[in-house]
Amino acid sequence: MHQPSHSTDSSTPPSRYAPRRFEPRALLMVILMQGALLAGLTTYRFPMAPPKVQSTLTVHMFELETPPAEPKVERLPKLEQQRSSAKIHTPRPVLELPEPVEVAVGATYEPVPVTVTVPVTAPSPAPFAAPPRPTVVGDLSASMIHAPPPRYPRESRRQREEGAVLLELLLATDGTVQDIRVLRSSGYSRLDSTAIDAVRRWRWSPTRRDGKAMQVRGTVEIPFVLAG
């Protein structure tokens, strides 16, 4: 029986049960994708968990030395309590009586000489006799022995200095000047000094009373007057 032939039309879509054609381009793409996947897996580093550290505890056993026991200290009783509680027995003094001495009746004893020292009192010194006071005679110009006049100072002449100096003198027993001082100044120290230096060299006749030479206190006036 003759079966009619089926003609194929290019416009009709292929059946899904029809055999497929081999496509090398698709195979190449698959190979490349697998190669890239393998390369990525080889280069990727997966995070690794940190290693576990095992700690080892070492225990050393030492034998402790037992400290020696503290010695027991015995407390002594207080001395103050013993002193207060103890009774002090003071022995009574024993008086030794002297042995009796036999005295012979009618015996004579020689007296023992006793030396008595009497303090010797030194005689009191005689009272010091005060020197007699000088006799005040006032003006001494009457009893002068040696009295050269003072020289007028040259500077005082040039300055026209004038004046009178009143001096008080204390004459010794031999008539020399013992002390001198100014009672009234001339007003110029140069004239006063010149008068003192001149009068120190003057001498007077000694003044006597009851045959004894006496000190004399009196005054002398020295005038300084320019002529013309």
Tab-separated table of C-alpha atoms in Angstrom:
chain	number	residue	atom	x	y	z
A	1	MET	CA	0.000	0.000	0.000
A	2	HIS	CA	1.438	3.192	-0.883
A	3	GLN	CA	1.844	5.688	1.888
A	4	PRO	CA	1.742	9.239	0.998
A	5	SER	CA	4.950	11.112	1.606
A	6	HIS	CA	5.038	13.973	3.932
A	7	SER	CA	6.735	16.984	2.634
A	8	THR	CA	8.562	19.224	5.040
A	9	ASP	CA	7.928	22.858	5.102
A	10	SER	CA	10.608	25.247	6.332
A	11	SER	CA	8.066	27.507	7.826
A	12	THR	CA	6.777	24.858	10.185
A	13	PRO	CA	8.521	24.971	13.698
A	14	PRO	CA	10.538	21.881	14.623
A	15	SER	CA	9.090	19.410	17.009
A	16	ARG	CA	10.543	19.193	20.464
A	17	TYR	CA	11.185	15.572	20.024
A	18	ALA	CA	13.236	16.166	16.991
A	19	PRO	CA	16.951	15.691	17.377
A	20	ARG	CA	18.942	18.917	18.181
A	21	ARG	CA	21.967	20.072	16.328
A	22	PHE	CA	25.387	20.243	18.071
A	23	GLU	CA	26.430	23.794	18.796
A	24	PRO	CA	30.153	24.196	19.611
A	25	ARG	CA	29.761	27.804	20.735
A	26	ALA	CA	27.525	26.832	23.596
A	27	LEU	CA	29.909	24.104	24.663
A	28	LEU	CA	32.767	26.549	24.721
A	29	MET	CA	30.806	28.902	26.943
A	30	VAL	CA	30.054	26.142	29.403
A	31	ILE	CA	33.712	25.117	29.586
A	32	LEU	CA	34.807	28.691	30.200
A	33	MET	CA	32.256	29.155	32.978
A	34	GLN	CA	33.354	25.958	34.716
A	35	GLY	CA	37.010	26.972	34.422
A	36	ALA	CA	36.281	30.359	35.960
A	37	LEU	CA	34.333	28.727	38.773
A	38	LEU	CA	37.196	26.354	39.554
A	39	ALA	CA	39.707	29.189	39.489
A	40	GLY	CA	37.611	31.175	41.933
A	41	LEU	CA	37.296	28.216	44.266
A	42	THR	CA	41.031	27.652	44.276
A	43	THR	CA	41.909	31.303	45.013
A	44	TYR	CA	39.239	31.918	47.649
A	45	ARG	CA	40.416	31.356	51.171
A	46	PHE	CA	37.827	30.143	53.541
A	47	PRO	CA	38.081	31.596	57.059
A	48	MET	CA	39.752	29.175	59.331
A	49	ALA	CA	38.791	28.884	62.941
A	50	PRO	CA	41.627	29.934	65.358
A	51	PRO	CA	43.457	27.050	66.872
A	52	LYS	CA	42.442	26.148	70.318
A	53	VAL	CA	45.106	26.912	72.933
A	54	GLN	CA	45.266	24.408	75.633
A	55	SER	CA	46.459	25.952	78.912
A	56	THR	CA	48.414	23.745	81.186
A	57	LEU	CA	48.252	24.520	84.935
A	58	THR	CA	51.374	23.472	86.765
A	59	VAL	CA	51.090	23.148	90.541
A	60	HIS	CA	54.304	23.140	92.604
A	61	MET	CA	54.056	21.696	96.072
A	62	PHE	CA	56.261	23.283	98.766
A	63	GLU	CA	56.583	22.247	102.332
A	64	LEU	CA	55.972	25.212	104.636
A	65	GLU	CA	58.342	25.623	107.538
A	66	THR	CA	56.522	25.770	110.801
A	67	PRO	CA	57.729	28.821	112.828
A	68	PRO	CA	59.064	28.007	116.267
A	69	ALA	CA	56.670	28.537	119.081
A	70	GLU	CA	57.113	31.811	120.961
A	71	PRO	CA	58.682	31.337	124.371
A	72	LYS	CA	56.360	31.941	127.201
A	73	VAL	CA	57.298	35.002	129.213
A	74	GLU	CA	56.600	34.718	132.852
A	75	ARG	CA	55.427	37.960	134.323
A	76	LEU	CA	57.221	38.929	137.466
A	77	PRO	CA	55.226	40.533	140.215
A	78	LYS	CA	55.570	44.287	140.465
A	79	LEU	CA	58.188	45.521	142.873
A	80	GLU	CA	55.919	48.262	144.116
A	81	GLN	CA	53.323	45.742	145.217
A	82	GLN	CA	55.985	43.669	146.950
A	83	ARG	CA	57.351	46.751	148.657
A	84	SER	CA	53.920	47.838	149.801
A	85	SER	CA	52.929	44.399	150.991
A	86	ALA	CA	56.226	43.556	152.648
A	87	LYS	CA	56.685	44.767	156.151
A	88	ILE	CA	60.002	46.340	157.004
A	89	HIS	CA	61.296	45.410	160.383
A	90	THR	CA	63.733	47.997	161.670
A	91	PRO	CA	65.975	46.610	164.326
A	92	ARG	CA	66.122	48.613	167.472
A	93	PRO	CA	69.497	50.226	168.132
A	94	VAL	CA	71.478	48.585	170.836
A	95	LEU	CA	73.009	51.046	173.254
A	96	GLU	CA	76.344	49.987	174.573
A	97	LEU	CA	76.794	51.166	178.128
A	98	PRO	CA	80.318	52.131	179.122
A	99	GLU	CA	81.992	49.944	181.568
A	100	PRO	CA	82.203	51.399	185.068
A	101	VAL	CA	85.561	52.896	185.918
A	102	GLU	CA	86.907	52.469	189.344
A	103	VAL	CA	87.973	55.738	190.903
A	104	ALA	CA	90.409	55.631	193.720
A	105	VAL	CA	89.349	57.659	196.679
A	106	GLY	CA	91.790	60.343	197.656
A	107	ALA	CA	93.553	60.405	194.273
A	108	THR	CA	94.900	63.742	193.134
A	109	TYR	CA	94.839	65.038	189.554
A	110	GLU	CA	97.245	67.523	188.083
A	111	PRO	CA	95.537	70.419	186.278
A	112	VAL	CA	96.065	70.498	182.532
A	113	PRO	CA	97.335	73.889	181.322
A	114	VAL	CA	94.978	75.575	178.894
A	115	THR	CA	96.410	77.949	176.298
A	116	VAL	CA	94.102	80.834	175.460
A	117	THR	CA	94.868	82.836	172.316
A	118	VAL	CA	93.855	86.441	172.640
A	119	PRO	CA	93.498	88.247	169.300
A	120	VAL	CA	95.771	91.236	169.033
A	121	THR	CA	93.966	94.286	167.770
A	122	ALA	CA	96.067	96.425	165.476
A	123	PRO	CA	96.093	100.056	166.417
A	124	SER	CA	93.830	102.140	164.271
A	125	PRO	CA	95.710	104.463	161.925
A	126	ALA	CA	95.847	108.066	162.786
A	127	PRO	CA	93.262	110.159	161.001
A	128	PHE	CA	94.551	111.632	157.766
A	129	ALA	CA	95.294	115.246	158.217
A	130	ALA	CA	93.715	117.252	155.458
A	131	PRO	CA	96.003	119.819	153.893
A	132	PRO	CA	95.285	123.342	154.971
A	133	ARG	CA	93.113	125.344	152.694
A	134	PRO	CA	94.867	127.998	150.638
A	135	THR	CA	94.678	131.525	151.902
A	136	VAL	CA	92.693	133.872	149.717
A	137	VAL	CA	94.420	137.209	149.429
A	138	GLY	CA	92.570	138.718	146.478
A	139	ASP	CA	94.942	140.751	144.289
A	140	LEU	CA	98.376	139.114	143.992
A	141	SER	CA	100.130	142.016	142.293
A	142	ALA	CA	101.624	143.286	145.572
A	143	SER	CA	103.811	140.230	146.305
A	144	MET	CA	105.206	139.644	142.822
A	145	ILE	CA	108.908	138.795	142.564
A	146	HIS	CA	109.312	137.988	138.884
A	147	ALA	CA	106.639	139.022	136.369
A	148	PRO	CA	107.797	139.691	132.775
A	149	PRO	CA	104.930	141.239	130.773
A	150	PRO	CA	103.364	139.174	127.959
A	151	ARG	CA	104.159	140.031	124.359
A	152	TYR	CA	101.361	141.442	122.294
A	153	PRO	CA	100.503	138.944	119.557
A	154	ARG	CA	101.413	140.226	116.099
A	155	GLU	CA	98.156	139.039	114.561
A	156	SER	CA	96.198	140.715	117.360
A	157	ARG	CA	98.004	143.997	116.598
A	158	ARG	CA	97.126	143.682	112.943
A	159	GLN	CA	93.507	142.901	113.787
A	160	ARG	CA	93.432	145.706	116.410
A	161	GLU	CA	92.371	143.263	119.160
A	162	GLU	CA	92.281	144.773	122.674
A	163	GLY	CA	90.951	143.658	126.043
A	164	ALA	CA	91.771	142.632	129.633
A	165	VAL	CA	92.079	139.039	130.894
A	166	LEU	CA	91.251	138.273	134.546
A	167	LEU	CA	93.040	135.131	135.770
A	168	GLU	CA	92.611	133.188	139.026
A	169	LEU	CA	95.836	131.656	140.346
A	170	LEU	CA	96.696	129.053	142.955
A	171	LEU	CA	100.206	129.628	144.247
A	172	ALA	CA	102.206	126.790	145.797
A	173	THR	CA	104.093	127.159	149.080
A	174	ASP	CA	107.243	128.159	147.161
A	175	GLY	CA	105.445	130.957	145.303
A	176	THR	CA	105.178	129.264	141.872
A	177	VAL	CA	101.934	128.969	139.921
A	178	GLN	CA	100.251	125.627	140.672
A	179	ASP	CA	96.915	126.175	138.908
A	180	ILE	CA	95.465	128.847	136.651
A	181	ARG	CA	92.117	129.472	134.983
A	182	VAL	CA	90.313	132.313	133.180
A	183	LEU	CA	87.705	134.147	135.243
A	184	ARG	CA	86.920	136.765	132.597
A	185	SER	CA	87.975	136.573	128.965
A	186	SER	CA	89.257	139.480	126.932
A	187	GLY	CA	86.953	138.515	124.115
A	188	TYR	CA	89.782	137.079	121.995
A	189	SER	CA	91.148	133.588	122.510
A	190	ARG	CA	94.559	134.656	121.170
A	191	LEU	CA	94.947	137.289	123.935
A	192	ASP	CA	93.698	134.860	126.631
A	193	SER	CA	96.249	132.177	125.647
A	194	THR	CA	99.085	134.727	125.597
A	195	ALA	CA	98.203	135.898	129.118
A	196	ILE	CA	98.095	132.354	130.520
A	197	ASP	CA	101.461	131.398	128.995
A	198	ALA	CA	103.104	134.528	130.450
A	199	VAL	CA	101.672	134.235	133.993
A	200	ARG	CA	102.715	130.539	134.298
A	201	ARG	CA	106.351	131.756	134.458
A	202	TRP	CA	105.727	134.368	137.161
A	203	ARG	CA	106.809	133.961	140.764
A	204	TRP	CA	105.630	135.385	144.104
A	205	SER	CA	107.113	135.546	147.532
A	206	PRO	CA	105.830	132.662	149.728
A	207	THR	CA	103.034	133.502	152.114
A	208	ARG	CA	103.579	132.301	155.695
A	209	ARG	CA	101.267	131.889	158.647
A	210	ASP	CA	102.572	130.969	162.101
A	211	GLY	CA	105.948	130.369	160.514
A	212	LYS	CA	104.598	127.902	157.906
A	213	ALA	CA	104.408	128.524	154.187
A	214	MET	CA	100.841	128.485	152.907
A	215	GLN	CA	99.171	128.099	149.541
A	216	VAL	CA	97.636	131.303	148.255
A	217	ARG	CA	94.719	131.814	145.911
A	218	GLY	CA	94.269	135.185	144.213
A	219	THR	CA	93.636	137.010	140.940
A	220	VAL	CA	95.718	138.844	138.361
A	221	GLU	CA	94.458	141.106	135.574
A	222	ILE	CA	96.433	141.336	132.315
A	223	PRO	CA	95.426	144.284	130.057
A	224	PHE	CA	96.104	144.321	126.291
A	225	VAL	CA	95.976	147.927	125.018
A	226	LEU	CA	97.414	149.197	121.722
A	227	ALA	CA	99.221	152.546	121.876
A	228	GLY	CA	98.163	155.250	119.402
